[in-house]
JSON list of C-alpha atoms in Angstrom, two decimals:
[
{"chain": "A", "resi": 121, "resn": "MET", "atom": "CA", "xyz": [250.43, 112.87, 161.32]},
{"chain": "A", "resi": 122, "resn": "ILE", "atom": "CA", "xyz": [252.33, 115.93, 162.58]},
{"chain": "A", "resi": 123, "resn": "SER", "atom": "CA", "xyz": [251.66, 119.30, 161.73]},
{"chain": "A", "resi": 124, "resn": "ALA", "atom": "CA", "xyz": [252.94, 122.26, 162.95]},
{"chain": "A", "resi": 125, "resn": "ASP", "atom": "CA", "xyz": [250.38, 125.66, 164.04]},
{"chain": "A", "resi": 126, "resn": "ALA", "atom": "CA", "xyz": [249.02, 127.07, 160.66]},
{"chain": "A", "resi": 127, "resn": "SER", "atom": "CA", "xyz": [250.29, 130.67, 161.89]},
{"chain": "A", "resi": 128, "resn": "GLN", "atom": "CA", "xyz": [253.88, 130.12, 162.15]},
{"chain": "A", "resi": 129, "resn": "ARG", "atom": "CA", "xyz": [253.92, 128.66, 158.32]},
{"chain": "A", "resi": 130, "resn": "SER", "atom": "CA", "xyz": [253.64, 130.82, 154.87]},
{"chain": "A", "resi": 131, "resn": "GLN", "atom": "CA", "xyz": [251.01, 130.01, 152.62]},
{"chain": "A", "resi": 132, "resn": "THR", "atom": "CA", "xyz": [253.29, 126.98, 150.91]},
{"chain": "A", "resi": 133, "resn": "GLY", "atom": "CA", "xyz": [253.43, 125.09, 153.35]},
{"chain": "A", "resi": 134, "resn": "ILE", "atom": "CA", "xyz": [257.22, 125.91, 154.23]},
{"chain": "A", "resi": 135, "resn": "ALA", "atom": "CA", "xyz": [258.45, 127.85, 157.50]},
{"chain": "A", "resi": 136, "resn": "SER", "atom": "CA", "xyz": [260.06, 131.50, 157.08]},
{"chain": "A", "resi": 137, "resn": "PRO", "atom": "CA", "xyz": [263.43, 131.83, 157.38]},
{"chain": "A", "resi": 138, "resn": "GLU", "atom": "CA", "xyz": [263.10, 133.96, 160.04]},
{"chain": "A", "resi": 139, "resn": "GLN", "atom": "CA", "xyz": [262.13, 131.04, 161.84]},
{"chain": "A", "resi": 140, "resn": "LEU", "atom": "CA", "xyz": [264.50, 128.48, 160.94]},
{"chain": "A", "resi": 141, "resn": "PRO", "atom": "CA", "xyz": [267.28, 127.70, 163.15]},
{"chain": "A", "resi": 142, "resn": "SER", "atom": "CA", "xyz": [270.61, 129.24, 162.22]},
{"chain": "A", "resi": 143, "resn": "LEU", "atom": "CA", "xyz": [274.21, 127.48, 162.34]},
{"chain": "A", "resi": 144, "resn": "ASP", "atom": "CA", "xyz": [277.59, 129.46, 162.75]},
{"chain": "A", "resi": 145, "resn": "LEU", "atom": "CA", "xyz": [280.07, 127.77, 160.77]},
{"chain": "A", "resi": 146, "resn": "THR", "atom": "CA", "xyz": [283.18, 130.13, 162.22]},
{"chain": "A", "resi": 147, "resn": "ALA", "atom": "CA", "xyz": [284.27, 127.98, 164.71]},
{"chain": "A", "resi": 148, "resn": "LEU", "atom": "CA", "xyz": [284.48, 125.49, 162.53]},
{"chain": "A", "resi": 149, "resn": "ILE", "atom": "CA", "xyz": [286.41, 126.80, 160.11]},
{"chain": "A", "resi": 150, "resn": "ASP", "atom": "CA", "xyz": [288.40, 127.83, 162.10]},
{"chain": "A", "resi": 151, "resn": "ILE", "atom": "CA", "xyz": [289.45, 124.41, 163.58]},
{"chain": "A", "resi": 152, "resn": "ILE", "atom": "CA", "xyz": [289.77, 123.21, 160.34]},
{"chain": "A", "resi": 153, "resn": "PHE", "atom": "CA", "xyz": [292.67, 125.61, 159.53]},
{"chain": "A", "resi": 154, "resn": "ILE", "atom": "CA", "xyz": [293.89, 124.95, 162.42]},
{"chain": "A", "resi": 155, "resn": "VAL", "atom": "CA", "xyz": [294.21, 121.54, 161.60]},
{"chain": "A", "resi": 156, "resn": "LEU", "atom": "CA", "xyz": [295.06, 121.75, 158.29]},
{"chain": "A", "resi": 157, "resn": "VAL", "atom": "CA", "xyz": [298.16, 124.19, 159.18]},
{"chain": "A", "resi": 158, "resn": "PHE", "atom": "CA", "xyz": [299.72, 121.99, 161.65]},
{"chain": "A", "resi": 159, "resn": "LEU", "atom": "CA", "xyz": [299.33, 119.30, 159.22]},
{"chain": "A", "resi": 160, "resn": "LEU", "atom": "CA", "xyz": [301.22, 121.00, 156.91]},
{"chain": "A", "resi": 161, "resn": "LEU", "atom": "CA", "xyz": [303.88, 121.88, 158.98]},
{"chain": "A", "resi": 162, "resn": "THR", "atom": "CA", "xyz": [304.47, 118.52, 160.68]},
{"chain": "A", "resi": 163, "resn": "ALA", "atom": "CA", "xyz": [304.19, 116.07, 156.97]},
{"chain": "A", "resi": 164, "resn": "ASN", "atom": "CA", "xyz": [307.85, 115.42, 156.39]},
{"chain": "A", "resi": 165, "resn": "SER", "atom": "CA", "xyz": [308.19, 115.47, 152.58]},
{"chain": "A", "resi": 166, "resn": "GLN", "atom": "CA", "xyz": [311.37, 113.72, 151.73]},
{"chain": "A", "resi": 167, "resn": "LEU", "atom": "CA", "xyz": [313.79, 115.68, 149.13]},
{"chain": "A", "resi": 168, "resn": "LEU", "atom": "CA", "xyz": [314.39, 114.06, 146.20]},
{"chain": "A", "resi": 169, "resn": "SER", "atom": "CA", "xyz": [318.02, 114.72, 144.98]},
{"chain": "A", "resi": 170, "resn": "LEU", "atom": "CA", "xyz": [320.13, 113.57, 141.83]},
{"chain": "A", "resi": 171, "resn": "PRO", "atom": "CA", "xyz": [324.55, 113.24, 142.94]},
{"chain": "A", "resi": 172, "resn": "VAL", "atom": "CA", "xyz": [326.45, 114.44, 140.50]},
{"chain": "A", "resi": 173, "resn": "ASP", "atom": "CA", "xyz": [330.18, 113.47, 140.64]},
{"chain": "A", "resi": 174, "resn": "VAL", "atom": "CA", "xyz": [332.39, 116.71, 139.26]},
{"chain": "A", "resi": 175, "resn": "PRO", "atom": "CA", "xyz": [335.62, 115.52, 138.86]},
{"chain": "A", "resi": 176, "resn": "GLN", "atom": "CA", "xyz": [338.74, 117.42, 141.14]},
{"chain": "A", "resi": 177, "resn": "SER", "atom": "CA", "xyz": [341.69, 118.39, 139.48]},
{"chain": "A", "resi": 178, "resn": "PRO", "atom": "CA", "xyz": [344.32, 121.36, 140.54]},
{"chain": "A", "resi": 179, "resn": "SER", "atom": "CA", "xyz": [343.94, 124.83, 139.09]},
{"chain": "A", "resi": 180, "resn": "SER", "atom": "CA", "xyz": [347.15, 124.18, 136.86]},
{"chain": "A", "resi": 181, "resn": "ALA", "atom": "CA", "xyz": [345.67, 121.18, 134.95]},
{"chain": "A", "resi": 182, "resn": "ILE", "atom": "CA", "xyz": [342.90, 123.69, 133.99]},
{"chain": "A", "resi": 183, "resn": "THR", "atom": "CA", "xyz": [344.58, 126.29, 132.41]},
{"chain": "A", "resi": 184, "resn": "ALA", "atom": "CA", "xyz": [347.06, 123.48, 130.49]},
{"chain": "A", "resi": 185, "resn": "VAL", "atom": "CA", "xyz": [346.13, 124.05, 126.66]},
{"chain": "A", "resi": 186, "resn": "ASP", "atom": "CA", "xyz": [346.91, 120.45, 124.76]},
{"chain": "A", "resi": 187, "resn": "ASN", "atom": "CA", "xyz": [347.78, 120.85, 121.59]},
{"chain": "A", "resi": 188, "resn": "LYS", "atom": "CA", "xyz": [346.24, 117.98, 119.59]},
{"chain": "A", "resi": 189, "resn": "PRO", "atom": "CA", "xyz": [344.95, 117.89, 116.06]},
{"chain": "A", "resi": 190, "resn": "THR", "atom": "CA", "xyz": [340.94, 118.63, 116.21]},
{"chain": "A", "resi": 191, "resn": "ILE", "atom": "CA", "xyz": [338.29, 117.95, 113.60]},
{"chain": "A", "resi": 192, "resn": "ALA", "atom": "CA", "xyz": [335.50, 120.84, 114.04]},
{"chain": "A", "resi": 193, "resn": "ILE", "atom": "CA", "xyz": [332.20, 120.06, 113.51]},
{"chain": "A", "resi": 194, "resn": "ASN", "atom": "CA", "xyz": [329.14, 122.66, 113.04]},
{"chain": "A", "resi": 195, "resn": "ILE", "atom": "CA", "xyz": [325.45, 121.63, 113.22]},
{"chain": "A", "resi": 196, "resn": "MET", "atom": "CA", "xyz": [323.46, 124.66, 111.98]},
{"chain": "A", "resi": 197, "resn": "ALA", "atom": "CA", "xyz": [319.82, 125.43, 112.53]},
{"chain": "A", "resi": 198, "resn": "THR", "atom": "CA", "xyz": [319.08, 125.93, 108.29]},
{"chain": "A", "resi": 199, "resn": "ALA", "atom": "CA", "xyz": [320.35, 124.50, 105.66]},
{"chain": "A", "resi": 200, "resn": "PRO", "atom": "CA", "xyz": [323.14, 123.88, 104.79]},
{"chain": "A", "resi": 201, "resn": "TYR", "atom": "CA", "xyz": [323.22, 121.71, 108.15]},
{"chain": "A", "resi": 202, "resn": "TRP", "atom": "CA", "xyz": [326.95, 120.32, 108.17]},
{"chain": "A", "resi": 203, "resn": "ALA", "atom": "CA", "xyz": [330.37, 121.99, 108.13]},
{"chain": "A", "resi": 204, "resn": "ILE", "atom": "CA", "xyz": [333.81, 121.14, 109.07]},
{"chain": "A", "resi": 205, "resn": "ASP", "atom": "CA", "xyz": [336.53, 123.80, 109.63]},
{"chain": "A", "resi": 206, "resn": "SER", "atom": "CA", "xyz": [333.73, 126.21, 108.64]},
{"chain": "A", "resi": 207, "resn": "GLU", "atom": "CA", "xyz": [333.42, 124.57, 105.04]},
{"chain": "A", "resi": 208, "resn": "THR", "atom": "CA", "xyz": [329.71, 123.81, 104.56]},
{"chain": "A", "resi": 209, "resn": "PHE", "atom": "CA", "xyz": [328.17, 120.47, 102.86]},
{"chain": "A", "resi": 210, "resn": "ASP", "atom": "CA", "xyz": [324.62, 120.42, 101.63]},
{"chain": "A", "resi": 211, "resn": "ASP", "atom": "CA", "xyz": [323.69, 116.99, 102.08]},
{"chain": "A", "resi": 212, "resn": "LEU", "atom": "CA", "xyz": [324.37, 114.30, 104.43]},
{"chain": "A", "resi": 213, "resn": "ALA", "atom": "CA", "xyz": [326.34, 111.85, 101.50]},
{"chain": "A", "resi": 214, "resn": "THR", "atom": "CA", "xyz": [329.01, 114.62, 100.42]},
{"chain": "A", "resi": 215, "resn": "PHE", "atom": "CA", "xyz": [330.09, 115.03, 104.52]},
{"chain": "A", "resi": 216, "resn": "THR", "atom": "CA", "xyz": [330.36, 111.81, 105.36]},
{"chain": "A", "resi": 217, "resn": "ALA", "atom": "CA", "xyz": [332.53, 111.74, 102.45]},
{"chain": "A", "resi": 218, "resn": "ALA", "atom": "CA", "xyz": [334.63, 114.73, 102.99]},
{"chain": "A", "resi": 219, "resn": "PHE", "atom": "CA", "xyz": [334.49, 114.12, 107.08]},
{"chain": "A", "resi": 220, "resn": "THR", "atom": "CA", "xyz": [335.86, 110.29, 105.93]},
{"chain": "A", "resi": 221, "resn": "ALA", "atom": "CA", "xyz": [338.68, 111.63, 104.22]},
{"chain": "A", "resi": 222, "resn": "HIS", "atom": "CA", "xyz": [339.33, 114.36, 106.79]},
{"chain": "A", "resi": 223, "resn": "PHE", "atom": "CA", "xyz": [339.31, 112.04, 109.59]},
{"chain": "A", "resi": 224, "resn": "LYS", "atom": "CA", "xyz": [341.92, 109.52, 107.46]},
{"chain": "A", "resi": 225, "resn": "THR", "atom": "CA", "xyz": [344.43, 112.32, 107.31]},
{"chain": "A", "resi": 226, "resn": "MET", "atom": "CA", "xyz": [344.64, 112.99, 110.80]},
{"chain": "A", "resi": 227, "resn": "PRO", "atom": "CA", "xyz": [343.18, 109.35, 112.74]},
{"chain": "A", "resi": 228, "resn": "GLU", "atom": "CA", "xyz": [344.50, 111.09, 116.21]},
{"chain": "A", "resi": 229, "resn": "ALA", "atom": "CA", "xyz": [342.40, 113.95, 115.95]},
{"chain": "A", "resi": 230, "resn": "THR", "atom": "CA", "xyz": [340.00, 114.94, 118.43]},
{"chain": "A", "resi": 231, "resn": "VAL", "atom": "CA", "xyz": [336.31, 115.66, 116.78]},
{"chain": "A", "resi": 232, "resn": "VAL", "atom": "CA", "xyz": [334.94, 118.65, 118.11]},
{"chain": "A", "resi": 233, "resn": "ILE", "atom": "CA", "xyz": [331.09, 119.32, 117.74]},
{"chain": "A", "resi": 234, "resn": "ALA", "atom": "CA", "xyz": [329.26, 122.74, 118.13]},
{"chain": "A", "resi": 235, "resn": "ALA", "atom": "CA", "xyz": [325.77, 122.00, 117.51]},
{"chain": "A", "resi": 236, "resn": "ASP", "atom": "CA", "xyz": [323.32, 125.90, 117.04]},
{"chain": "A", "resi": 237, "resn": "LYS", "atom": "CA", "xyz": [320.89, 125.98, 120.37]},
{"chain": "A", "resi": 238, "resn": "ALA", "atom": "CA", "xyz": [318.02, 126.24, 117.89]},
{"chain": "A", "resi": 239, "resn": "ALA", "atom": "CA", "xyz": [319.34, 123.56, 115.12]},
{"chain": "A", "resi": 240, "resn": "PRO", "atom": "CA", "xyz": [317.03, 120.37, 114.47]},
{"chain": "A", "resi": 241, "resn": "VAL", "atom": "CA", "xyz": [317.96, 117.09, 116.21]},
{"chain": "A", "resi": 242, "resn": "GLU", "atom": "CA", "xyz": [317.93, 114.73, 113.23]},
{"chain": "A", "resi": 243, "resn": "PRO", "atom": "CA", "xyz": [321.41, 116.71, 111.67]},
{"chain": "A", "resi": 244, "resn": "LEU", "atom": "CA", "xyz": [323.02, 115.43, 115.29]},
{"chain": "A", "resi": 245, "resn": "MET", "atom": "CA", "xyz": [321.84, 111.75, 115.42]},
{"chain": "A", "resi": 246, "resn": "GLN", "atom": "CA", "xyz": [322.94, 111.62, 111.93]},
{"chain": "A", "resi": 247, "resn": "LEU", "atom": "CA", "xyz": [326.18, 113.15, 112.66]},
{"chain": "A", "resi": 248, "resn": "LEU", "atom": "CA", "xyz": [326.58, 111.04, 116.04]},
{"chain": "A", "resi": 249, "resn": "ALA", "atom": "CA", "xyz": [325.82, 107.39, 114.49]},
{"chain": "A", "resi": 250, "resn": "LEU", "atom": "CA", "xyz": [328.58, 108.21, 111.37]},
{"chain": "A", "resi": 251, "resn": "LEU", "atom": "CA", "xyz": [330.57, 109.01, 114.42]},
{"chain": "A", "resi": 252, "resn": "GLN", "atom": "CA", "xyz": [329.52, 105.28, 115.64]},
{"chain": "A", "resi": 253, "resn": "THR", "atom": "CA", "xyz": [329.63, 103.43, 112.55]},
{"chain": "A", "resi": 254, "resn": "LEU", "atom": "CA", "xyz": [333.83, 104.62, 111.74]},
{"chain": "A", "resi": 255, "resn": "SER", "atom": "CA", "xyz": [334.44, 103.75, 115.86]},
{"chain": "A", "resi": 256, "resn": "ILE", "atom": "CA", "xyz": [335.24, 107.11, 116.70]},
{"chain": "A", "resi": 257, "resn": "SER", "atom": "CA", "xyz": [335.42, 107.52, 120.44]},
{"chain": "A", "resi": 258, "resn": "GLN", "atom": "CA", "xyz": [337.49, 110.74, 120.57]},
{"chain": "A", "resi": 259, "resn": "THR", "atom": "CA", "xyz": [334.44, 113.08, 120.67]},
{"chain": "A", "resi": 260, "resn": "GLN", "atom": "CA", "xyz": [333.76, 116.66, 122.66]},
{"chain": "A", "resi": 261, "resn": "ILE", "atom": "CA", "xyz": [330.57, 118.52, 122.13]},
{"chain": "A", "resi": 262, "resn": "LEU", "atom": "CA", "xyz": [330.71, 122.01, 122.97]},
{"chain": "A", "resi": 263, "resn": "MET", "atom": "CA", "xyz": [327.67, 123.84, 125.13]},
{"chain": "A", "resi": 264, "resn": "GLU", "atom": "CA", "xyz": [326.84, 127.01, 126.13]},
{"chain": "A", "resi": 265, "resn": "HIS", "atom": "CA", "xyz": [326.53, 127.32, 129.82]}
]
């Protein structure tokens, strides 16, 4: 059995803190930080991007105004959700009947959808499903920048 001098131990048998060797970790922490900075500066992080094709047109084409007939549909935030040219409809069935009649009188018209930012998604989805069943492809959705 190995024993130490009894004069260097306390009564509990453990050496006092003054007698324990001390470790200075300052140099080790400095080296770790230097290595960490080196790794951060030399790491190649790949930047991800999404290419967007923006159509190019002359400025004269931008200022030209088409005089095509349009049907304006509003989707509002609160009930009644649907309106055609500011005429509101309480339910989807009456809106569908009115829109179908409106579109039959102007089959070459472009449908313009203006939805409120706070409007629920369901009325918009029902409108898009109606447009798909009627095979209407001339639609525009107005968005606020």
